[in-house]
Structure formats: structure tokens, C-alpha cells
Amino acid sequence: MSEHKSAPIEQLLEIMVTLRDPQKGCPWDLKQDFSSIIPHTIEEAYEVADAIEQKNWSDVREELGDLLFQIIFYSQLGKEQGLFDFNDVVAGLNEKLTRRHPHVFSDAKFADDEAINANWEAEKAKERDAKGHDESILADIPLALPALSRADKIQKRCSKHGFDWDTIAPVVDKVKEELDEVMDEVIQVSPNQANIEEEMGDLLFSVVNLSRHLKVKPELALQRANKKFEKRFRQVEKSVLEKGMRLESCSLDMLDNEWDKVKRAERKE
């Protein structure tokens, strides 16, 4: 390949064209379509989030590049099919951002953050109407979002339209109620797994609602809980191995004792 002298983004677009070239392109890139790339896009987004959580800034830069490549790939597919190209994507984004921020890019004035958010939602409602299909306020919440994040978005959207509790007490009561309903299904003489799954779903949905009222991102909170558990369990594994034992040979009481030691050591730190 000849030396590129164009701007980095132009160089990237040229590389993408070459990768999709029918004669000299990459066989893997040539056989991809919009649907086949979706799993890679989701994976790259999670890798960005993980790098940020780890505060590994060189990895953040690299992973953002990988995520940008997904956008470039979709744009190239759109260009090949006469649907849109990268410039269309950027132009649409520019227009949307300036339109949704009139208090920044025009003379519009809003009293507070609540008024700014109300304008934002009004603009999104206009966009939904312009698309001319599903008119529900929930219409543009992506189905592919992780379930916790989607539940959070559903609840926030409903809350903005008045369907929400004003205080936290009934939210907590709902969590307790849903837990009781799970256990009512569990203690049946012949438990119905489908019913248990449904009640567990209701319980998780109510816990997301509690998280939202406490201003906690449920997906992030669970990610951090996973990370904390993994760190502690690895310490338990290490301690057991240092004693010349295997996890399978340890009683639950022994493992619990090791777990408590790890927690005590964390508190001392």
C-alpha cells in the first residue's frame, strides 16, 4: 500500500474501502454484512467500558479505535448499498446535537437542568413522530441493550411521563413484595419453573427501580459487584492452594472462613 498523506479519518475510510475491495480485499471483511457485525460491535463497546473501568488509558484509546472501526464498517456497507455513507452519519449527528442543545448553539434559555431535560425529551418525541411508526414513548429503546440497562431506560422514560413513585418507601415495599412472590412459587409442592422465572424477572425489575431511585446505575453496580466478588474469590483460591488443598476438597464452612479473612484484610487496607 502506498504511503498515505491524507488526514487520519480519510486514511481510515480508504483502508475500509480496500478491505472490502472485491479483488484485493480481505476475505473475512468481504463476507460480512450488517447483521454479522452486530456481535463484534457489542463486544467492542464492552471492551471500551472495561478499559475505562480499569483506568487503563492506553487501552481506552485503542478500544475506542476498534469501536470507531465498527462505525466505519457499517458506513462502508451503507455506501455500497446506496443507503448512506460516513459523511451522512456525521452530518446527521451534527444536526441532531445542535438541534437538541438550543441553549448552547442558539439563543434559547432554560431555567434549570429539568427544563433542559424536558426540551431534550420533547426533541426526541418529535424525532419519533417524524419516523412515522411506533408512537409509544418506549419505541426507540433498543431491544439489544443488556436487560438491566433496558429496564432502567424503560423506567426512566415512564417516570418522565408521570408513571413513577414520588418517594422511595413504596419502591422498597415493591421489592419485598416481589421477593415474597418468588418464594411463594419456590415453596409450592410442585414448583413451576416458568412461574419462578417470571417472578424472578419481576423481582429484578423492581430492584432496578430501587437502583434508579437511589441514583445508581444498575448495570455498573452489578459489574462492580462482579469485579469485587471475583477479586475476593481469587484470594480464597490462592489461600486454599497455599494450604496444599483443592477447592473441591474444602467444606463450605472452610471456604466461608477464608472468604471472611479476605474481607477483613480488605477493611484493614
Coordinates of C-alpha atoms in Angstrom, one line a residue:
M1 CA 0.0 0.0 0.0
S2 CA 1.3 3.4 -0.9
E3 CA 2.1 5.9 1.8
H4 CA -1.0 7.8 3.0
K5 CA -0.8 11.5 3.2
S6 CA -4.4 12.2 4.0
A7 CA -5.9 13.0 7.4
P8 CA -6.2 10.0 9.7
I9 CA -10.0 9.7 9.3
E10 CA -9.7 9.9 5.5
Q11 CA -6.9 7.2 5.7
L12 CA -9.2 5.0 7.8
L13 CA -12.0 5.3 5.2
E14 CA -9.6 4.4 2.4
I15 CA -8.4 1.4 4.4
M16 CA -12.0 0.2 4.8
V17 CA -12.6 0.6 1.1
T18 CA -9.5 -1.6 0.4
L19 CA -10.6 -4.2 2.9
R20 CA -13.9 -4.5 1.0
D21 CA -12.4 -4.4 -2.4
P22 CA -13.7 -7.5 -4.4
Q23 CA -10.3 -8.2 -6.0
K24 CA -7.7 -7.5 -3.3
G25 CA -9.8 -7.2 -0.1
C26 CA -9.8 -9.4 3.0
P27 CA -11.9 -12.5 2.6
W28 CA -13.3 -12.1 6.2
D29 CA -14.3 -8.4 5.7
L30 CA -15.8 -9.2 2.3
K31 CA -18.2 -11.8 3.6
Q32 CA -19.6 -9.6 6.4
D33 CA -23.0 -7.8 6.4
F34 CA -24.9 -5.5 8.8
S35 CA -26.2 -8.4 10.9
S36 CA -22.9 -10.3 11.1
I37 CA -21.0 -7.4 12.6
I38 CA -23.5 -6.7 15.4
P39 CA -21.9 -9.1 18.0
H40 CA -18.5 -7.5 17.3
T41 CA -19.9 -4.0 17.8
I42 CA -21.4 -5.0 21.2
E43 CA -18.2 -6.7 22.2
E44 CA -16.1 -3.6 21.3
A45 CA -18.4 -1.3 23.3
Y46 CA -18.0 -3.5 26.4
E47 CA -14.2 -3.5 25.9
V48 CA -14.3 0.3 25.9
A49 CA -16.3 0.3 29.1
D50 CA -13.9 -2.3 30.7
A51 CA -10.8 -0.3 29.8
I52 CA -12.4 2.9 31.3
E53 CA -13.3 1.0 34.5
Q54 CA -9.7 -0.3 34.7
K55 CA -8.5 3.3 34.1
N56 CA -6.1 1.9 31.5
W57 CA -6.0 4.9 29.3
S58 CA -3.8 3.5 26.6
D59 CA -6.3 0.6 26.2
V60 CA -9.2 3.1 26.2
R61 CA -7.6 4.8 23.2
E62 CA -7.1 1.5 21.4
E63 CA -10.6 0.2 22.2
L64 CA -12.2 3.5 21.1
G65 CA -10.4 2.9 17.8
D66 CA -11.8 -0.6 17.5
L67 CA -15.3 0.8 18.2
L68 CA -14.8 3.5 15.6
F69 CA -13.9 0.9 13.1
Q70 CA -17.3 -0.7 13.6
I71 CA -19.0 2.6 12.6
I72 CA -16.7 2.9 9.6
F73 CA -17.6 -0.7 8.6
Y74 CA -21.3 -0.1 8.8
S75 CA -20.9 3.2 6.8
Q76 CA -19.0 1.4 4.1
L77 CA -21.7 -1.3 3.8
G78 CA -24.3 1.5 3.6
K79 CA -22.3 3.3 0.9
E80 CA -22.0 0.0 -1.1
Q81 CA -25.8 -0.4 -0.9
G82 CA -26.6 3.2 -1.7
L83 CA -28.2 3.7 1.7
F84 CA -25.8 6.2 3.4
D85 CA -22.1 6.9 3.9
F86 CA -19.8 8.1 6.7
N87 CA -20.4 11.7 5.9
D88 CA -24.1 11.2 6.1
V89 CA -23.7 9.6 9.6
V90 CA -21.6 12.6 10.8
A91 CA -23.9 15.2 9.2
G92 CA -26.9 13.6 10.9
L93 CA -25.1 13.6 14.2
N94 CA -24.1 17.2 13.9
E95 CA -27.6 18.3 13.1
K96 CA -29.1 16.3 16.0
L97 CA -26.6 17.6 18.5
T98 CA -27.1 21.2 17.6
R99 CA -30.9 20.8 17.5
R100 CA -31.0 19.1 20.9
H101 CA -28.9 21.8 22.5
P102 CA -30.5 25.1 21.6
H103 CA -29.3 26.6 24.9
V104 CA -25.7 26.1 23.6
F105 CA -26.0 26.7 19.8
S106 CA -28.7 29.3 19.7
D107 CA -30.2 32.0 22.0
A108 CA -32.7 29.6 23.7
K109 CA -32.7 29.9 27.5
F110 CA -33.8 27.3 30.1
A111 CA -34.4 27.9 33.8
D112 CA -32.6 24.8 35.0
D113 CA -31.5 21.3 34.2
E114 CA -35.1 20.0 34.5
A115 CA -36.1 22.4 31.7
I116 CA -33.1 21.3 29.6
N117 CA -34.1 17.7 30.0
A118 CA -37.7 18.4 29.2
N119 CA -36.6 20.0 25.9
W120 CA -34.4 17.1 25.2
E121 CA -37.3 14.7 25.6
A122 CA -39.5 16.9 23.5
E123 CA -37.0 16.8 20.7
K124 CA -36.7 13.0 20.9
A125 CA -40.5 12.8 20.8
K126 CA -40.5 14.9 17.6
E127 CA -37.9 12.5 16.1
R128 CA -40.1 9.5 16.9
D129 CA -43.1 11.2 15.3
A130 CA -41.1 12.0 12.2
K131 CA -40.1 8.4 11.8
G132 CA -43.8 7.7 11.4
H133 CA -44.1 4.2 13.1
D134 CA -44.5 3.0 16.7
E135 CA -45.8 6.1 18.6
S136 CA -45.1 4.7 22.1
I137 CA -42.8 6.7 24.3
L138 CA -40.8 3.4 24.6
A139 CA -40.4 2.9 20.9
D140 CA -36.8 3.9 20.5
I141 CA -35.3 1.9 23.4
P142 CA -33.1 -0.7 21.8
L143 CA -34.1 -4.3 22.2
A144 CA -30.4 -5.4 22.1
L145 CA -29.5 -3.5 25.3
P146 CA -28.5 -5.6 28.3
A147 CA -31.6 -6.3 30.2
L148 CA -30.6 -4.3 33.3
S149 CA -29.8 -1.2 31.2
R150 CA -33.0 -1.6 29.2
A151 CA -35.1 -1.9 32.3
D152 CA -33.5 1.3 33.6
K153 CA -34.2 3.1 30.4
I154 CA -37.9 1.9 30.3
Q155 CA -38.4 3.1 33.9
K156 CA -36.8 6.5 33.3
R157 CA -38.9 7.1 30.2
C158 CA -42.1 6.2 32.0
S159 CA -41.0 8.4 35.0
K160 CA -40.6 11.4 32.8
H161 CA -44.3 11.0 31.8
G162 CA -45.5 10.8 35.4
F163 CA -45.6 7.0 35.9
D164 CA -43.4 6.7 39.0
W165 CA -43.5 6.8 42.7
D166 CA -42.5 10.1 44.4
T167 CA -40.9 8.5 47.4
I168 CA -38.6 5.5 48.0
A169 CA -40.8 3.7 50.6
P170 CA -43.2 2.1 48.1
V171 CA -40.3 1.2 45.9
V172 CA -38.7 -0.8 48.7
D173 CA -42.1 -2.3 49.6
K174 CA -42.4 -3.5 45.9
V175 CA -39.0 -5.2 46.1
K176 CA -40.1 -7.0 49.3
E177 CA -43.4 -7.9 47.6
E178 CA -41.7 -9.4 44.5
L179 CA -39.3 -11.4 46.7
D180 CA -42.2 -12.8 48.6
E181 CA -43.9 -13.8 45.3
V182 CA -40.7 -15.6 44.2
M183 CA -40.6 -17.6 47.4
D184 CA -44.3 -18.4 47.2
E185 CA -43.6 -20.1 43.9
V186 CA -40.5 -21.8 45.2
I187 CA -42.3 -23.5 48.1
Q188 CA -45.1 -25.0 46.0
V189 CA -45.4 -28.8 46.3
S190 CA -44.6 -28.9 42.5
P191 CA -42.7 -25.7 41.7
N192 CA -43.3 -24.4 38.2
Q193 CA -40.0 -23.3 36.8
A194 CA -41.7 -20.9 34.3
N195 CA -43.6 -19.2 37.1
I196 CA -40.4 -18.9 39.1
E197 CA -38.6 -17.3 36.2
E198 CA -41.4 -14.8 35.7
E199 CA -41.4 -13.8 39.3
M200 CA -37.6 -13.5 39.4
G201 CA -37.9 -11.2 36.4
D202 CA -40.4 -9.1 38.3
L203 CA -38.0 -9.0 41.3
L204 CA -35.1 -7.9 39.2
F205 CA -37.2 -5.3 37.5
S206 CA -38.2 -3.9 40.9
V207 CA -34.5 -3.9 42.1
V208 CA -33.6 -1.9 39.0
N209 CA -36.3 0.6 40.0
L210 CA -34.8 0.8 43.5
S211 CA -31.4 1.4 42.0
R212 CA -32.8 4.2 39.8
H213 CA -34.5 5.9 42.8
L214 CA -31.1 5.7 44.6
K215 CA -29.4 7.2 41.5
V216 CA -27.3 4.1 41.0
K217 CA -26.7 2.7 37.5
P218 CA -27.7 -1.0 37.9
E219 CA -25.5 -2.3 35.1
L220 CA -22.5 -0.5 36.5
A221 CA -23.3 -1.5 40.1
L222 CA -23.5 -5.2 39.1
Q223 CA -20.3 -5.0 37.1
R224 CA -18.5 -3.7 40.1
A225 CA -20.1 -6.3 42.3
N226 CA -18.9 -9.0 39.9
K227 CA -15.4 -7.5 40.0
K228 CA -15.4 -7.4 43.8
F229 CA -16.6 -11.0 44.1
E230 CA -14.0 -12.2 41.5
K231 CA -11.2 -10.4 43.3
R232 CA -12.2 -11.9 46.7
F233 CA -12.8 -15.4 45.3
R234 CA -9.4 -15.4 43.6
Q235 CA -7.9 -14.6 47.0
V236 CA -9.8 -17.6 48.5
E237 CA -8.5 -19.8 45.7
K238 CA -4.9 -18.6 46.4
S239 CA -5.2 -19.2 50.1
V240 CA -6.6 -22.8 49.6
L241 CA -3.8 -23.7 47.2
E242 CA -1.2 -22.3 49.5
K243 CA -2.5 -24.8 52.1
G244 CA -1.9 -27.6 49.6
M245 CA -5.7 -28.2 49.1
R246 CA -8.2 -28.1 46.3
L247 CA -11.4 -26.2 46.3
E248 CA -13.4 -29.4 45.8
S249 CA -12.0 -30.9 49.0
C250 CA -12.9 -27.9 51.2
S251 CA -16.2 -27.7 53.1
L252 CA -18.4 -24.7 52.7
D253 CA -17.6 -23.6 56.3
M254 CA -13.9 -23.6 55.4
L255 CA -14.4 -21.6 52.3
D256 CA -16.7 -19.2 54.2
N257 CA -13.9 -18.8 56.7
E258 CA -11.4 -18.0 54.0
W259 CA -13.9 -15.5 52.5
D260 CA -14.2 -13.7 55.8
K261 CA -10.5 -13.5 56.1
V262 CA -10.3 -11.8 52.7
K263 CA -13.0 -9.3 53.7
R264 CA -11.2 -8.5 57.0
A265 CA -7.9 -7.9 55.1
E266 CA -9.7 -5.5 52.7
R267 CA -11.1 -3.5 55.6
K268 CA -7.5 -3.2 57.1
E269 CA -6.3 -1.8 53.8

